[in-house]
Each structure stands twice: as structure tokens, then as C-alpha cells.
Coordinates of C-alpha atoms in Angstrom, one line a residue:
Chain A
M1 CA 0.0 0.0 0.0
T2 CA 1.4 3.3 -1.0
P3 CA 0.7 6.5 1.0
P4 CA -1.7 8.9 -0.6
K5 CA -0.1 11.4 -2.9
T6 CA -0.1 14.9 -1.5
S7 CA -0.1 17.9 -3.6
E8 CA 1.5 21.0 -2.1
S9 CA -0.1 23.1 -4.8
G10 CA -3.5 21.8 -3.7
N11 CA -6.4 23.9 -2.5
N12 CA -5.6 23.4 1.1
H13 CA -6.8 26.8 2.2
L14 CA -10.3 25.7 1.1
A15 CA -10.3 23.0 3.8
R16 CA -10.5 25.7 6.5
N17 CA -13.4 28.0 7.1
E18 CA -13.9 30.8 9.6
S19 CA -17.5 31.7 10.4
R20 CA -18.9 34.2 13.0
L21 CA -21.8 34.0 15.2
R22 CA -23.0 35.9 18.3
V23 CA -24.1 34.1 21.5
R24 CA -27.8 34.1 22.0
Y25 CA -29.5 34.6 25.3
A26 CA -31.3 31.2 24.8
E27 CA -27.9 29.5 24.7
T28 CA -26.9 30.6 28.2
D29 CA -27.8 28.6 31.3
Q30 CA -28.1 29.6 35.0
M31 CA -24.4 29.3 35.5
G32 CA -24.2 32.5 33.4
V33 CA -22.3 30.8 30.6
V34 CA -23.2 29.0 27.4
Y35 CA -24.7 25.5 28.0
H36 CA -22.3 22.9 26.7
S37 CA -24.5 21.2 24.1
N38 CA -24.7 24.4 22.0
H39 CA -21.1 24.1 21.0
F40 CA -22.1 21.2 18.9
V41 CA -24.7 23.3 17.2
W42 CA -22.0 25.9 16.4
F43 CA -19.8 23.2 15.0
E44 CA -22.6 22.4 12.6
V45 CA -22.8 26.1 11.6
G46 CA -19.1 26.0 10.7
R47 CA -19.4 22.7 8.9
V48 CA -22.2 24.0 6.6
E49 CA -20.2 27.1 5.9
L50 CA -17.1 25.1 5.0
L51 CA -19.2 23.1 2.6
R52 CA -20.5 26.3 1.1
Q53 CA -16.9 27.6 0.7
L54 CA -16.1 24.4 -1.2
G55 CA -19.0 25.1 -3.6
F56 CA -21.7 22.9 -2.1
S57 CA -25.0 23.5 -0.3
Y58 CA -25.8 20.9 2.3
R59 CA -29.4 21.5 1.5
D60 CA -28.9 20.4 -2.1
M61 CA -26.7 17.5 -1.0
E62 CA -29.8 16.2 0.9
Q63 CA -32.5 17.2 -1.6
I64 CA -30.8 16.7 -4.9
D65 CA -28.1 14.1 -4.3
D66 CA -29.9 12.1 -1.5
R67 CA -26.8 12.2 0.6
F68 CA -26.8 12.9 4.4
I69 CA -23.9 13.3 6.7
A70 CA -24.9 11.6 9.9
V71 CA -22.8 12.2 13.0
V72 CA -21.3 9.0 14.5
D73 CA -18.9 10.6 16.9
A74 CA -18.7 14.0 18.5
R75 CA -16.4 15.4 21.0
C76 CA -15.7 18.8 22.6
R77 CA -13.1 20.0 25.0
Y78 CA -14.1 23.2 26.8
R79 CA -11.2 25.6 27.5
A80 CA -13.0 28.7 28.7
P81 CA -16.7 29.7 29.1
A82 CA -18.5 31.4 26.2
R83 CA -20.8 34.1 27.4
Y84 CA -23.9 35.9 26.3
D85 CA -23.4 38.4 23.4
D86 CA -19.8 37.2 22.8
E87 CA -18.9 37.2 19.2
I88 CA -17.4 33.8 18.3
I89 CA -15.3 32.6 15.4
V90 CA -16.0 29.0 14.4
R91 CA -12.9 27.6 12.7
T92 CA -13.8 24.4 10.9
H93 CA -11.2 22.2 9.2
L94 CA -11.8 19.2 6.9
K95 CA -9.5 16.7 8.5
N96 CA -10.0 13.6 6.4
V97 CA -12.4 12.0 3.9
R98 CA -12.8 8.4 2.9
E99 CA -15.5 6.8 0.7
S100 CA -18.3 7.1 3.3
V101 CA -16.6 8.8 6.3
I102 CA -15.8 12.5 6.8
H103 CA -13.9 13.9 9.7
F104 CA -14.0 17.5 10.8
G105 CA -12.1 19.5 13.4
Y106 CA -13.2 22.7 15.1
E107 CA -11.9 25.6 17.2
L108 CA -14.2 28.2 18.9
V109 CA -12.4 31.5 19.4
R110 CA -13.6 34.6 21.0
V111 CA -13.4 37.7 18.8
G112 CA -11.4 40.5 20.2
D113 CA -8.9 38.7 22.4
G114 CA -8.7 35.5 20.4
L115 CA -9.2 33.4 23.5
L116 CA -9.7 29.7 22.6
L117 CA -13.0 28.7 24.1
A118 CA -13.3 25.1 22.9
E119 CA -11.9 22.5 20.5
G120 CA -13.7 19.6 19.0
E121 CA -14.0 16.9 16.3
T122 CA -16.9 15.2 14.6
T123 CA -17.0 12.1 12.5
H124 CA -19.7 11.5 10.0
I125 CA -20.9 8.7 7.8
V126 CA -22.5 9.4 4.4
T127 CA -26.0 7.9 4.1
N128 CA -29.0 8.1 1.9
A129 CA -32.4 9.2 3.1
K130 CA -33.1 5.7 4.5
M131 CA -29.9 6.0 6.6
E132 CA -28.1 3.3 4.7
I133 CA -24.4 3.9 4.2
A134 CA -23.7 5.3 0.7
A135 CA -20.7 6.5 -1.2
L136 CA -20.1 10.2 -1.4
P137 CA -20.8 11.2 -5.0
D138 CA -17.7 11.9 -7.2
K139 CA -18.3 15.7 -7.5
Y140 CA -18.0 16.0 -3.7
M141 CA -15.2 13.6 -3.3
K142 CA -13.0 15.3 -5.9
V143 CA -13.3 18.7 -4.3
F144 CA -12.9 17.3 -0.7
L145 CA -9.7 15.4 -1.7
S146 CA -8.3 18.4 -3.5
A147 CA -9.0 20.6 -0.5
I148 CA -7.0 18.3 1.8
G149 CA -4.2 18.1 -0.8
R150 CA -4.8 14.6 -2.0
D151 CA -5.6 13.1 -5.4
V152 CA -7.1 9.8 -4.4
I153 CA -8.9 8.3 -1.5
Chain B
M1 CA -77.7 27.6 11.8
T2 CA -78.3 25.6 15.0
P3 CA -75.8 25.4 17.8
P4 CA -73.7 22.2 18.0
K5 CA -75.4 19.6 20.1
T6 CA -73.6 19.1 23.4
S7 CA -73.7 15.8 25.3
E8 CA -73.4 16.1 29.0
S9 CA -72.8 12.4 29.1
G10 CA -69.8 12.8 26.7
N11 CA -66.2 11.9 27.4
N12 CA -65.3 15.4 28.5
H13 CA -62.7 14.3 31.0
L14 CA -60.7 12.9 28.0
A15 CA -60.3 16.4 26.7
R16 CA -58.0 17.2 29.6
N17 CA -54.6 15.8 30.2
E18 CA -52.1 16.3 33.0
S19 CA -48.4 15.4 32.3
R20 CA -45.4 15.9 34.4
L21 CA -41.9 17.0 33.5
R22 CA -38.8 18.2 35.4
V23 CA -37.0 21.4 34.4
R24 CA -33.7 20.6 32.7
Y25 CA -30.5 22.6 33.3
A26 CA -30.3 23.2 29.5
E27 CA -33.7 25.0 29.7
T28 CA -32.5 27.7 32.1
D29 CA -30.8 30.9 31.0
Q30 CA -28.5 33.3 32.8
M31 CA -31.4 35.1 34.4
G32 CA -31.6 31.9 36.5
V33 CA -35.0 30.9 35.2
V34 CA -36.4 28.9 32.3
Y35 CA -35.9 30.6 29.0
H36 CA -39.3 31.5 27.6
S37 CA -39.3 29.5 24.4
N38 CA -39.2 26.3 26.3
H39 CA -42.7 26.7 27.5
F40 CA -43.9 26.0 23.9
V41 CA -41.9 22.8 23.9
W42 CA -43.6 21.8 27.1
F43 CA -47.0 22.6 25.6
E44 CA -46.1 20.1 22.8
V45 CA -45.3 17.5 25.4
G46 CA -48.8 17.9 26.9
R47 CA -50.4 17.9 23.5
V48 CA -48.9 14.6 22.5
E49 CA -49.9 13.1 25.9
L50 CA -53.4 14.3 25.4
L51 CA -53.6 12.6 22.0
R52 CA -52.2 9.4 23.6
Q53 CA -54.9 9.6 26.3
L54 CA -57.5 9.8 23.4
G55 CA -56.0 6.6 22.0
F56 CA -53.8 8.1 19.3
S57 CA -50.1 8.2 18.7
Y58 CA -49.0 11.4 17.0
R59 CA -46.1 9.3 15.5
D60 CA -48.6 7.0 13.8
M61 CA -50.8 10.0 12.8
E62 CA -47.8 11.2 10.7
Q63 CA -46.4 7.9 9.5
I64 CA -49.6 5.9 8.9
D65 CA -52.3 8.5 8.3
D66 CA -50.1 11.2 6.6
R67 CA -51.6 13.9 8.8
F68 CA -49.5 16.6 10.5
I69 CA -50.7 19.2 12.9
A70 CA -48.8 22.4 12.0
V71 CA -48.8 25.3 14.5
V72 CA -50.3 28.5 13.0
D73 CA -50.7 30.5 16.2
A74 CA -49.0 30.1 19.6
R75 CA -49.2 32.3 22.6
C76 CA -48.0 32.2 26.2
R77 CA -48.6 34.4 29.2
Y78 CA -45.9 34.0 31.8
R79 CA -47.2 34.4 35.4
A80 CA -44.2 33.3 37.5
P81 CA -40.7 32.0 36.6
A82 CA -40.1 28.3 36.3
R83 CA -36.8 27.3 37.8
Y84 CA -34.2 24.5 37.4
D85 CA -35.3 21.1 38.8
D86 CA -38.9 22.3 39.4
E87 CA -41.4 19.6 38.7
I88 CA -44.1 21.0 36.4
I89 CA -47.6 19.8 35.6
V90 CA -48.6 20.5 32.0
R91 CA -52.4 20.7 31.8
T92 CA -53.5 20.4 28.3
H93 CA -57.1 21.0 27.1
L94 CA -58.6 20.3 23.7
K95 CA -60.6 23.5 23.3
N96 CA -62.1 23.1 19.9
V97 CA -61.8 21.2 16.6
R98 CA -63.1 21.9 13.1
E99 CA -62.5 20.1 9.9
S100 CA -58.8 21.1 9.6
V101 CA -58.3 23.3 12.6
I102 CA -57.5 22.2 16.2
H103 CA -57.3 24.5 19.2
F104 CA -55.5 23.6 22.5
G105 CA -55.2 25.4 25.8
Y106 CA -52.5 24.9 28.4
E107 CA -51.6 25.7 32.0
L108 CA -48.2 25.1 33.5
V109 CA -48.4 24.5 37.3
R110 CA -45.6 23.9 39.8
V111 CA -45.9 20.7 41.7
G112 CA -46.0 21.2 45.4
D113 CA -47.5 24.6 45.8
G114 CA -49.7 24.5 42.7
L115 CA -48.4 27.9 41.6
L116 CA -49.6 28.8 38.1
L117 CA -46.4 29.5 36.1
A118 CA -47.9 30.1 32.6
E119 CA -51.0 29.8 30.5
G120 CA -51.2 29.5 26.7
E121 CA -52.9 28.5 23.6
T122 CA -52.0 27.0 20.2
T123 CA -53.9 26.7 17.0
H124 CA -53.0 24.1 14.5
I125 CA -54.0 23.2 10.9
V126 CA -54.1 19.7 9.7
T127 CA -51.9 19.0 6.7
N128 CA -50.5 16.2 4.7
A129 CA -46.7 15.7 4.4
K130 CA -46.6 18.2 1.6
M131 CA -48.0 20.8 4.0
E132 CA -51.3 21.1 2.1
I133 CA -54.4 21.5 4.2
A134 CA -56.2 18.2 4.7
A135 CA -59.2 16.9 6.6
L136 CA -58.7 15.2 9.9
P137 CA -59.5 11.5 9.3
D138 CA -62.9 10.4 10.7
K139 CA -61.4 8.1 13.4
Y140 CA -59.7 11.2 15.0
M141 CA -62.6 13.5 14.4
K142 CA -65.1 11.3 16.1
V143 CA -63.0 10.9 19.2
F144 CA -62.1 14.6 19.4
L145 CA -65.7 15.7 19.0
S146 CA -66.8 13.2 21.7
A147 CA -64.1 14.4 24.0
I148 CA -65.3 18.0 23.8
G149 CA -68.9 16.8 24.2
R150 CA -70.1 17.3 20.7
D151 CA -71.6 15.0 18.1
V152 CA -70.9 17.0 14.9
I153 CA -68.5 19.5 13.6
Chain C
M1 CA -55.5 63.1 30.5
T2 CA -53.8 64.5 27.5
P3 CA -52.5 62.3 24.8
P4 CA -48.7 61.9 24.7
K5 CA -46.9 64.5 22.6
T6 CA -45.6 63.1 19.4
S7 CA -42.7 64.5 17.6
E8 CA -42.6 64.1 13.9
S9 CA -39.0 65.1 13.9
G10 CA -38.2 62.2 16.3
N11 CA -35.8 59.3 15.7
N12 CA -38.5 57.0 14.6
H13 CA -36.3 55.1 12.2
L14 CA -34.3 54.0 15.3
A15 CA -37.4 52.1 16.6
R16 CA -37.1 49.6 13.8
N17 CA -34.2 47.1 13.2
E18 CA -33.5 44.5 10.6
S19 CA -31.2 41.7 11.5
R20 CA -30.3 38.6 9.4
L21 CA -29.8 35.0 10.4
R22 CA -29.5 31.7 8.7
V23 CA -31.7 28.7 9.7
R24 CA -29.6 26.1 11.5
Y25 CA -30.1 22.4 11.0
A26 CA -30.7 22.0 14.8
E27 CA -33.7 24.3 14.4
T28 CA -35.5 22.0 12.0
D29 CA -37.8 19.2 13.0
Q30 CA -38.9 16.0 11.3
M31 CA -41.7 17.8 9.5
G32 CA -38.8 19.3 7.5
V33 CA -39.4 22.8 8.7
V34 CA -38.3 25.0 11.6
Y35 CA -39.8 23.9 14.9
H36 CA -42.1 26.7 16.1
S37 CA -40.4 27.6 19.4
N38 CA -37.3 28.8 17.6
H39 CA -39.2 31.8 16.2
F40 CA -39.2 33.2 19.7
V41 CA -35.4 32.8 19.9
W42 CA -35.1 34.7 16.7
F43 CA -37.4 37.5 18.0
E44 CA -34.9 37.8 20.9
V45 CA -32.0 38.1 18.4
G46 CA -33.9 41.0 16.8
R47 CA -34.7 42.6 20.1
V48 CA -31.1 42.6 21.2
E49 CA -30.0 44.1 17.9
L50 CA -32.6 46.8 18.1
L51 CA -31.3 47.7 21.6
R52 CA -27.7 47.8 20.1
Q53 CA -29.0 50.2 17.4
L54 CA -30.4 52.4 20.1
G55 CA -26.9 52.6 21.7
F56 CA -27.4 50.0 24.4
S57 CA -26.0 46.6 25.1
Y58 CA -28.4 44.2 26.8
R59 CA -25.4 42.6 28.5
D60 CA -24.5 45.9 30.2
M61 CA -28.1 46.6 31.0
E62 CA -28.0 43.4 33.1
Q63 CA -24.5 43.7 34.5
I64 CA -24.0 47.4 35.0
D65 CA -27.6 48.7 35.5
D66 CA -29.1 45.7 37.2
R67 CA -32.1 45.7 34.8
F68 CA -33.6 42.7 33.1
I69 CA -36.4 42.6 30.6
A70 CA -38.5 39.5 31.5
V71 CA -41.0 38.2 29.0
V72 CA -44.6 38.3 30.3
D73 CA -46.4 37.6 27.1
A74 CA -45.2 36.2 23.8
R75 CA -47.2 35.4 20.6
C76 CA -46.4 34.3 17.1
R77 CA -48.6 33.8 14.1
Y78 CA -47.0 31.4 11.6
R79 CA -47.7 32.4 7.9
A80 CA -45.3 30.0 6.0
P81 CA -42.7 27.5 7.0
A82 CA -39.1 28.5 7.5
R83 CA -36.7 25.9 6.1
Y84 CA -33.2 24.8 6.7
D85 CA -30.5 27.2 5.3
D86 CA -33.1 29.9 4.6
E87 CA -31.7 33.4 5.2
I88 CA -34.2 35.2 7.4
I89 CA -34.7 38.9 8.1
V90 CA -35.9 39.6 11.6
R91 CA -37.7 43.0 11.6
T92 CA -38.1 44.2 15.2
H93 CA -40.2 47.2 16.1
L94 CA -40.3 49.0 19.5
K95 CA -44.1 49.4 19.8
N96 CA -44.5 51.0 23.1
V97 CA -42.7 51.7 26.4
R98 CA -44.1 52.7 29.8
E99 CA -42.3 52.9 33.2
S100 CA -41.7 49.2 33.6
V101 CA -43.3 47.7 30.5
I102 CA -41.8 47.4 27.0
H103 CA -43.7 46.1 24.0
F104 CA -42.0 44.8 20.8
G105 CA -43.4 43.6 17.5
Y106 CA -41.7 41.4 14.9
E107 CA -41.9 40.1 11.4
L108 CA -39.8 37.3 10.0
V109 CA -39.2 37.6 6.3
R110 CA -37.4 35.3 3.9
V111 CA -34.5 36.9 2.0
G112 CA -34.8 36.7 -1.7
D113 CA -38.5 36.6 -2.3
G114 CA -39.5 38.6 0.8
L115 CA -42.1 36.1 1.9
L116 CA -43.6 36.8 5.3
L117 CA -42.9 33.7 7.4
A118 CA -44.3 34.9 10.8
E119 CA -45.4 37.8 12.8
G120 CA -45.3 38.2 16.6
E121 CA -45.3 40.4 19.7
T122 CA -43.7 40.2 23.1
T123 CA -44.4 42.2 26.2
H124 CA -41.7 42.6 28.8
I125 CA -41.5 43.9 32.3
V126 CA -38.4 45.6 33.7
T127 CA -37.0 43.9 36.8
N128 CA -33.9 43.9 38.9
A129 CA -31.8 40.7 39.4
K130 CA -34.2 39.6 42.1
M131 CA -37.0 39.7 39.6
E132 CA -38.7 42.6 41.4
I133 CA -40.4 45.1 39.1
A134 CA -38.2 48.1 38.7
A135 CA -38.2 51.4 36.7
L136 CA -36.3 51.6 33.5
P137 CA -33.4 54.0 34.1
D138 CA -33.7 57.4 32.6
K139 CA -30.9 57.0 30.0
Y140 CA -32.9 54.1 28.4
M141 CA -36.3 55.7 28.8
K142 CA -35.2 58.9 27.0
V143 CA -33.9 57.1 24.1
F144 CA -36.8 54.7 23.9
L145 CA -39.3 57.5 24.0
S146 CA -37.5 59.5 21.4
A147 CA -37.3 56.4 19.1
I148 CA -41.1 56.1 19.2
G149 CA -41.6 59.8 18.7
R150 CA -42.7 60.7 22.2
D151 CA -41.3 63.2 24.8
V152 CA -42.9 61.8 27.9
I153 CA -44.2 58.5 29.2
Chain D
M1 CA 2.0 5.3 46.1
T2 CA -0.4 2.5 47.0
P3 CA -3.5 1.9 44.9
P4 CA -6.8 3.1 46.4
K5 CA -8.4 0.6 48.7
T6 CA -11.5 -0.9 47.2
S7 CA -14.4 -2.1 49.2
E8 CA -16.4 -5.0 47.7
S9 CA -19.0 -4.3 50.3
G10 CA -19.3 -0.7 49.1
N11 CA -22.4 1.0 47.7
N12 CA -21.4 0.3 44.1
H13 CA -25.0 0.0 42.9
L14 CA -25.5 3.6 43.9
A15 CA -23.0 4.6 41.3
R16 CA -25.3 3.6 38.5
N17 CA -28.7 5.2 37.7
E18 CA -31.3 4.5 35.1
S19 CA -33.7 7.3 34.2
R20 CA -36.4 7.4 31.5
L21 CA -37.4 10.1 29.1
R22 CA -39.4 10.3 25.9
V23 CA -38.1 11.9 22.8
R24 CA -39.8 15.3 22.1
Y25 CA -40.7 16.6 18.7
A26 CA -38.5 19.6 19.3
E27 CA -35.5 17.3 19.6
T28 CA -35.9 15.8 16.0
D29 CA -34.4 17.4 12.9
Q30 CA -35.3 17.2 9.2
M31 CA -33.4 13.9 8.8
G32 CA -36.3 12.4 10.9
V33 CA -34.1 11.5 13.9
V34 CA -32.9 13.2 17.1
Y35 CA -30.4 16.0 16.5
H36 CA -27.1 15.0 17.9
S37 CA -26.6 17.8 20.4
N38 CA -29.7 16.6 22.4
H39 CA -27.9 13.5 23.6
F40 CA -25.7 15.7 25.8
V41 CA -28.9 17.2 27.3
W42 CA -30.1 13.7 28.1
F43 CA -26.7 12.8 29.7
E44 CA -27.3 15.8 32.0
V45 CA -30.8 14.5 32.9
G46 CA -29.1 11.2 33.9
R47 CA -26.3 12.9 35.8
V48 CA -28.8 14.9 37.9
E49 CA -30.8 11.8 38.7
L50 CA -27.7 9.9 39.7
L51 CA -26.8 12.7 42.1
R52 CA -30.4 12.5 43.5
Q53 CA -30.0 8.8 44.0
L54 CA -26.9 9.5 46.0
G55 CA -28.9 11.8 48.2
F56 CA -28.0 15.1 46.7
S57 CA -29.9 17.8 44.8
Y58 CA -27.7 19.6 42.2
R59 CA -29.9 22.6 42.8
D60 CA -28.8 22.7 46.5
M61 CA -25.2 22.0 45.5
E62 CA -25.3 25.3 43.6
Q63 CA -27.4 27.3 45.9
I64 CA -26.4 26.1 49.3
D65 CA -22.9 24.8 48.9
D66 CA -21.7 27.2 46.1
R67 CA -20.4 24.3 44.0
F68 CA -20.9 23.9 40.3
I69 CA -19.8 21.0 38.1
A70 CA -18.7 22.6 34.8
V71 CA -18.2 20.4 31.8
V72 CA -14.6 20.3 30.5
D73 CA -14.9 17.4 28.1
A74 CA -17.9 15.7 26.5
R75 CA -18.0 12.9 24.0
C76 CA -20.8 10.9 22.4
R77 CA -20.6 7.9 20.0
Y78 CA -23.9 7.4 18.1
R79 CA -24.8 3.8 17.4
A80 CA -28.3 4.1 16.1
P81 CA -30.7 6.9 15.5
A82 CA -33.1 7.9 18.3
R83 CA -36.6 8.8 16.9
Y84 CA -39.5 10.9 17.9
D85 CA -41.7 9.4 20.7
D86 CA -39.1 6.7 21.5
E87 CA -38.8 6.0 25.2
I88 CA -35.1 6.1 26.2
I89 CA -33.3 4.8 29.2
V90 CA -30.4 7.0 30.2
R91 CA -27.9 4.8 32.1
T92 CA -25.4 7.0 34.0
H93 CA -22.4 5.7 35.8
L94 CA -20.1 7.6 38.2
K95 CA -16.7 6.5 36.7
N96 CA -14.3 8.4 38.9
V97 CA -13.9 11.3 41.3
R98 CA -10.9 13.2 42.5
E99 CA -10.6 16.4 44.5
S100 CA -12.0 18.7 41.8
V101 CA -12.7 16.3 38.9
I102 CA -15.7 14.1 38.3
H103 CA -16.0 11.6 35.5
F104 CA -19.3 10.1 34.3
G105 CA -20.2 7.5 31.7
Y106 CA -23.5 7.1 29.8
E107 CA -25.5 4.7 27.7
L108 CA -28.7 5.5 25.9
V109 CA -30.9 2.5 25.3
R110 CA -34.2 2.2 23.6
V111 CA -37.0 0.8 25.8
G112 CA -38.6 -2.3 24.3
D113 CA -35.9 -3.8 22.3
G114 CA -32.9 -2.6 24.4
L115 CA -31.1 -1.3 21.4
L116 CA -28.0 0.7 22.3
L117 CA -28.5 4.2 20.7
A118 CA -25.4 6.0 22.0
E119 CA -22.6 5.9 24.5
G120 CA -20.7 8.8 26.0
E121 CA -18.6 10.3 28.7
T122 CA -18.3 13.7 30.3
T123 CA -15.6 15.1 32.6
H124 CA -16.4 17.9 35.0
I125 CA -14.4 20.2 37.2
V126 CA -15.8 21.5 40.5
T127 CA -16.0 25.3 40.7
N128 CA -17.5 28.0 42.8
A129 CA -19.9 30.5 41.4
K130 CA -17.0 32.6 40.1
M131 CA -15.9 29.6 38.1
E132 CA -12.7 29.1 40.2
I133 CA -11.7 25.5 40.7
A134 CA -12.8 24.4 44.2
A135 CA -12.7 21.2 46.3
L136 CA -15.8 19.1 46.4
P137 CA -17.2 19.4 49.9
D138 CA -16.6 16.4 52.2
K139 CA -20.2 15.3 52.4
Y140 CA -20.3 14.8 48.6
M141 CA -16.8 13.3 48.4
K142 CA -17.5 10.6 51.1
V143 CA -20.7 9.5 49.3
F144 CA -19.1 9.6 45.8
L145 CA -16.1 7.5 46.9
S146 CA -18.3 5.0 48.7
A147 CA -20.4 4.7 45.6
I148 CA -17.4 3.8 43.5
G149 CA -16.1 1.4 46.2
R150 CA -13.2 3.5 47.5
D151 CA -12.4 4.9 50.9
V152 CA -9.9 7.6 49.9
I153 CA -9.3 9.9 47.0

């Protein structure tokens, strides 16, 4: 087995997205900070924007191509509390892609002082609407591989 | 037009349900009380349990009978704050039903002292999966009408 | 009792804010549309941005001025379903203000075709951190009254 | 350093709790299954009930003892989709406790067929209301250690 070819001249910058959001009051809890399940919702905001940056709409992926990316593993390490009205940068990174598995990494950073609030990863399998594992269509695969600097799976 | 016949010997008690839930930490906000949008989620919990009490599963209503009850109007008046770990009684009341419109009323009451926390109403239209207005199937309509002490729409 | 003086040369445009948001996957439900309690979260997004436009931070209002605006009544009429990935304009309007009561109105409009998705209102009372009714400090009251074209409460 | 003494005659059964909940419509997404951030909310439901089983109210822990258990790491592995109206058992397990760190494990199981829906872990640090790390008070520590079959930290 040979290692995957890497292409330094690839579109590696495309594999990273920065999106902004502002903490909503509904996202806080009585400890006065953001409740910890919301970080996973923010990861999803970043994931969708990374797809958009790669030229894809996740809405179309579901409706037109009958492909869903279902979460099979999600993790978050909380470094500092996020607070109401904070502006947050969601840094999303396409870490790896295989035929039916996609792996994303995330950092949540506070605008202003750049404080790292949390880091996380999610792993997804590609399915059809019946939740059966399915291959990622070629048009996505090519762009995803290029973005992470690879030519082949 | 004659007024609808009412039947004192109807199943009126079936038109009222009491369900219990406990306030989750995720439902609080930094004011130290339950964030106000959660009350509508609790109303839905009561609505589903009232349907179950009437012999229906809302899951089956969607999956087997292709009927959805979409919210067209929702209102809540907040009387006292609900707090973390409070046990809450959701009192749901089938107020009225017409061919494609259903009207529910709600009270949220704190277990223990019976304090009224909130009151509300929701109005729903019956649709199919394409969100087109559709008639409520007979088997539901008969039971709903009986529950509110009426024989006909 | 004389009617409140109105000032045509007031800052009436300040009483209206338009904010944008994009529907999150987490906000949808299995009917394929946005779950109806999320509209109230979006109303809050608009409310906070309207305050910011008037020169105030709701965060500071709580932390520095010990004033909270607690919801006592909330209503939404749903005109058309909001869907995943839709861009939504939240139009917020300061409808009225009295010593300890503030009234906001809202419209949710879909970007692109301008379709009205929902309309609503919320009524708030001003409290301190102990949830006791409290007067809105002068610096807020002056700006709020000016925004709605009035000189006095 | 000697290994912690273990006590086979401890209260080990107390370290495991089973709580039930029913999937709410608000917790589903347009894929027709429960949105993945909700599993962390359910973990919290189990955590609180495990504390209650050990004789503690997390509400009192915050209000009377000024101790909070803030999440620093949370992970979930999704085995099968949870669906609307499913009854779910949340199995919570106190895995370990040190001076200011508590570690819980979870399983989500579908009532009826016992299908494992998800597994997870959360790690928490004990803080005061100012979010400064603080020791877990003795009354908690004794019970927690006993529950996991240990005499000393």
C-alpha cells in the first residue's frame, strides 16, 4: 500500500473555514455561561459554511443528491466559558475523507482577544435518506480530496 | 344555523390531560429561570400526551395517516418564573376542533404549591406531508368531538 | 388626561431594526421545517440588535444597570414554514414603552422573495436581578421614547 | 503510592442510575431523527438523577454549597438513531472522582428492544460561582467515593 499522494499546490486553504456568530440569550444557562450542548450546534454552523466555501450547499446535498452526513462521533473540550453576546469565530477544518466517512475538526475562538473557548471533532458517515451507508458522489469527493491536498482516497 | 349539540354524558374528561416533567438545566438561562421559548416545547409534550390519552399516537398520525398538525398561532402568558429542577404539571385541554383546525389550551403549574407559572394556547391546521391543508380523518374527528362533548363539527 | 406629545422630527427610524440570520439544522424538526419555538429565539435576536442600534448593550443593562427585561407575554402567528438554510430577516419594532413595560413587534421575512414567514409580539416587564419590578433607568427611557416619537411616558 | 483501597461491600450499585425520558418533537431534525446535540442534554438528565439517587440535589449543591460542576470534556458515539416518541433509558455511571474532577459515563438505550443508541462520557471540574476551581465538599466526596467502592481519593 502506498501512501496517498499529497499535492503542495492543492487547494488546502479551502479545507479551512472561519464563520462568525453571536451568542444568543437562549444559549446561556443559569451558571451564566453557554450551555455545553450548544457548542455542537455551532460546530454544525461551521461545517455547513465550510461546505458552502467548497462550492456545495448541504441543503442540495440532501434534496438533490440524496446524501446525508450523519454524526457518528462528536467530542468537545471546553477551555473557557463562552458568554452571552460574545462574538465567536468557528474555525472548521476538513481533516479527512474516505469513501463514506468524513472527519471535521473545530476551534471556537472569542473575537477581540482571540481566546480559545473550545476545540472539538466530529466524525460523519455518508448515508442516503433511508440512513443506509452510501458513497459520497464523485463531485463532492474530488473537491474534498483536493481541499485536503490529496488526489485519491 | 343551529348550535352544535352538546352531550353532558360525553367523554369530556378525556379532553384534559395532566403530564409531568422536570425542568432541565439546559432549559434555564443566565437570568436563573427557564428561557421563555421552552414553554412552547412543554406545551407540545402535553399535546402529545393528550392525544395518547385519546387513544392516538402522533407518530402514527404522521407515519400511517399522513396527517400533521402544524402550528399556526402560539401564545404564552408568563405568570411566574419556572426554575431549574422544578417539577411541572402541563395541563392540556382540547378547546375546539373543526375540519382542519384544532385548538388547544395549556396551563403550567408547579408541583408542590400549585403555583400557576404560565397559560397558553396554540392553534393548528391539519396538513399532509406536503404541508397542504387536509381533513382530519374520521377516526380522529369522532374521538375529538366526543371528548369535547359534541356530536358534529 | 392629554395624549402623549408626538414629535414628527423624532428618531422614529431607530425604533425599527432589521437583522439577518440563517436557519440552522438544529432548528428544524422531522416535518422538514423550523420547529415553532425557535421563532421566539429569533425574536430575541432582533430585540437585542434593536437595543444595540439604540446605543445599548443588553449585556451591560443586566451587568451594569441591574435591569432585566423579562417576558410576560409572547405570541407568534406562523404564515409560512421557515426551512433549513433559509436566510431570514428579523424585523423588530419598538411598539411602546411605559415605566416598567416594553412592547415589541416582529416580522420574519425570507430573504430573496420577501415572503412573510411569521409575525409576533412580546411584552416585557423591567425587573432587577431579584425579579422585582423596577423602573427603566432614565438613560434608556429617554432614548426609547425618542425612538417612538414621544417626549414623555 | 499505594493503589486506592477498594471495598467490595461498598455501595457500588449507587454509582449507576437508570432514568427514562421520551423523545420530544422539538428534539428531532429534518433527517427524521434526534439532532445529535440533544444526547448531551439527556446525559445531563441522567447525571442529575444519579446525584439525586446518591442523596444530593444539584440545585442545592449550587445554591447552598456554592459548588458547580462545569463540563470540560464531552463525547458521544452514536450507534443508532433515536426517533420521535421513543422511550429512552439513560444509564449513568459515576466512573471516577478526584478532589475537583468528576467523570461520568452514559449509555442511551431504547426501551422495548434494548437497542444501544449511544454511549458517552463527560468530565467535569468542580468550581464555585466565580468559576474558580474548588474542592468538592466532604459530604459529597464521602458518598461519591463510597459509591465507586473506594475509601480515599
